[in-house]
Amino acid sequence: MLAKLTAVALDNAAFPWLTGRIAEVGLAADVYALRVNFVGALGWELHFPIEYAHHLFDALFAAGKEFGIGMVGMRAMESLRMEKSYRMWGTDLTRDYTPFEAGLDRFVRMNKGSFIGREALERQLAEGVPHRFATLEVHGVKDADPLGNEPLFDKQGAIVGRATSGYYGHVLQKSLAIGYLKSGHAAPGTELSIEILGERKRATVLVDSPFDPDNQSLRA
């Protein structure tokens, strides 16, 4: 669909996953196209001057008509991002947790010189990272999926973490939660429980990004 609106090559060799290009899309100039997608599939984010908004919306829907293009809501996006373990700024990523706790180690370059927070991260690495980000399947849910801020308990009933977001994953057909656990409880397969509306449900830690963990859809 995007190829119908731009002359920029969109194949994997010319425009790999996690890269960006300045492109002309439709009649919109200086569009910054990022090959990233918050719902776990092949796609782009388009960042552009606000005056092009109406034109781009109309152009994309006209180009996508033959593919059955349609609009989706934030709840649909929430469901899809849960299945990819994608963190949301201000909800799952906050000042309460470091990048190491959030599972974003690969984006931290400790050898690049001085930066804000470096000393705190060095101390945390030396002392041991106290929490780990995890994705959980919630079992036995009938009428209420997790939404965030639910406490997480170990088998002895002690609180060992909290969910930061949750929703039903329609592709996996599982009730899902993501959040932070004490490091000793975050390994895949760990059995826990989560409290939803005053009722405890069994929860199991899953592998990170349980839908398409190798990101083949994003690289398609």
Short mmCIF file of N, CA and C in Angstrom, two decimals, residues 40 47 50 53-54 115 119 121-122 151 162 184 190 196-197 207:
data_model
loop_
_atom_site.label_atom_id
_atom_site.label_comp_id
_atom_site.label_asym_id
_atom_site.label_seq_id
_atom_site.Cartn_x
_atom_site.Cartn_y
_atom_site.Cartn_z
N GLY A 40 3.31 -5.47 15.97
CA GLY A 40 3.96 -6.74 15.68
C GLY A 40 3.90 -7.25 14.27
N HIS A 47 5.96 10.23 10.23
CA HIS A 47 6.02 11.46 11.01
C HIS A 47 6.14 12.62 10.01
N ILE A 50 2.19 18.83 10.38
CA ILE A 50 0.77 18.64 10.69
C ILE A 50 -0.14 19.05 9.52
N ALA A 53 -1.71 16.24 7.40
CA ALA A 53 -2.45 15.16 8.07
C ALA A 53 -3.67 14.71 7.28
N HIS A 54 -4.52 15.65 6.88
CA HIS A 54 -5.75 15.27 6.17
C HIS A 54 -5.43 14.64 4.82
N PHE A 115 27.23 9.63 30.67
CA PHE A 115 25.85 10.01 30.36
C PHE A 115 25.07 10.05 31.65
N GLU A 119 26.33 6.23 36.59
CA GLU A 119 26.81 5.74 37.87
C GLU A 119 25.76 4.86 38.55
N LEU A 121 23.45 3.08 37.07
CA LEU A 121 23.39 1.80 36.36
C LEU A 121 24.57 0.92 36.71
N GLU A 122 25.74 1.51 36.87
CA GLU A 122 26.92 0.73 37.26
C GLU A 122 26.72 0.10 38.63
N PRO A 151 -1.39 -6.65 41.71
CA PRO A 151 -0.25 -7.27 42.40
C PRO A 151 -0.02 -8.69 41.91
N ARG A 162 4.37 -6.45 40.20
CA ARG A 162 3.08 -5.89 39.81
C ARG A 162 2.97 -5.85 38.29
N GLY A 184 14.30 -13.15 40.86
CA GLY A 184 14.25 -14.60 41.04
C GLY A 184 12.95 -15.24 40.62
N THR A 190 7.72 -19.88 35.39
CA THR A 190 7.48 -19.64 36.81
C THR A 190 5.98 -19.49 37.07
N ILE A 196 -7.09 -9.96 40.45
CA ILE A 196 -7.93 -9.17 39.56
C ILE A 196 -9.29 -8.98 40.21
N LEU A 197 -9.64 -7.74 40.51
CA LEU A 197 -10.92 -7.42 41.16
C LEU A 197 -11.12 -8.25 42.42
N VAL A 207 7.73 -16.57 27.65
CA VAL A 207 8.91 -16.01 26.99
C VAL A 207 8.57 -14.59 26.54
#
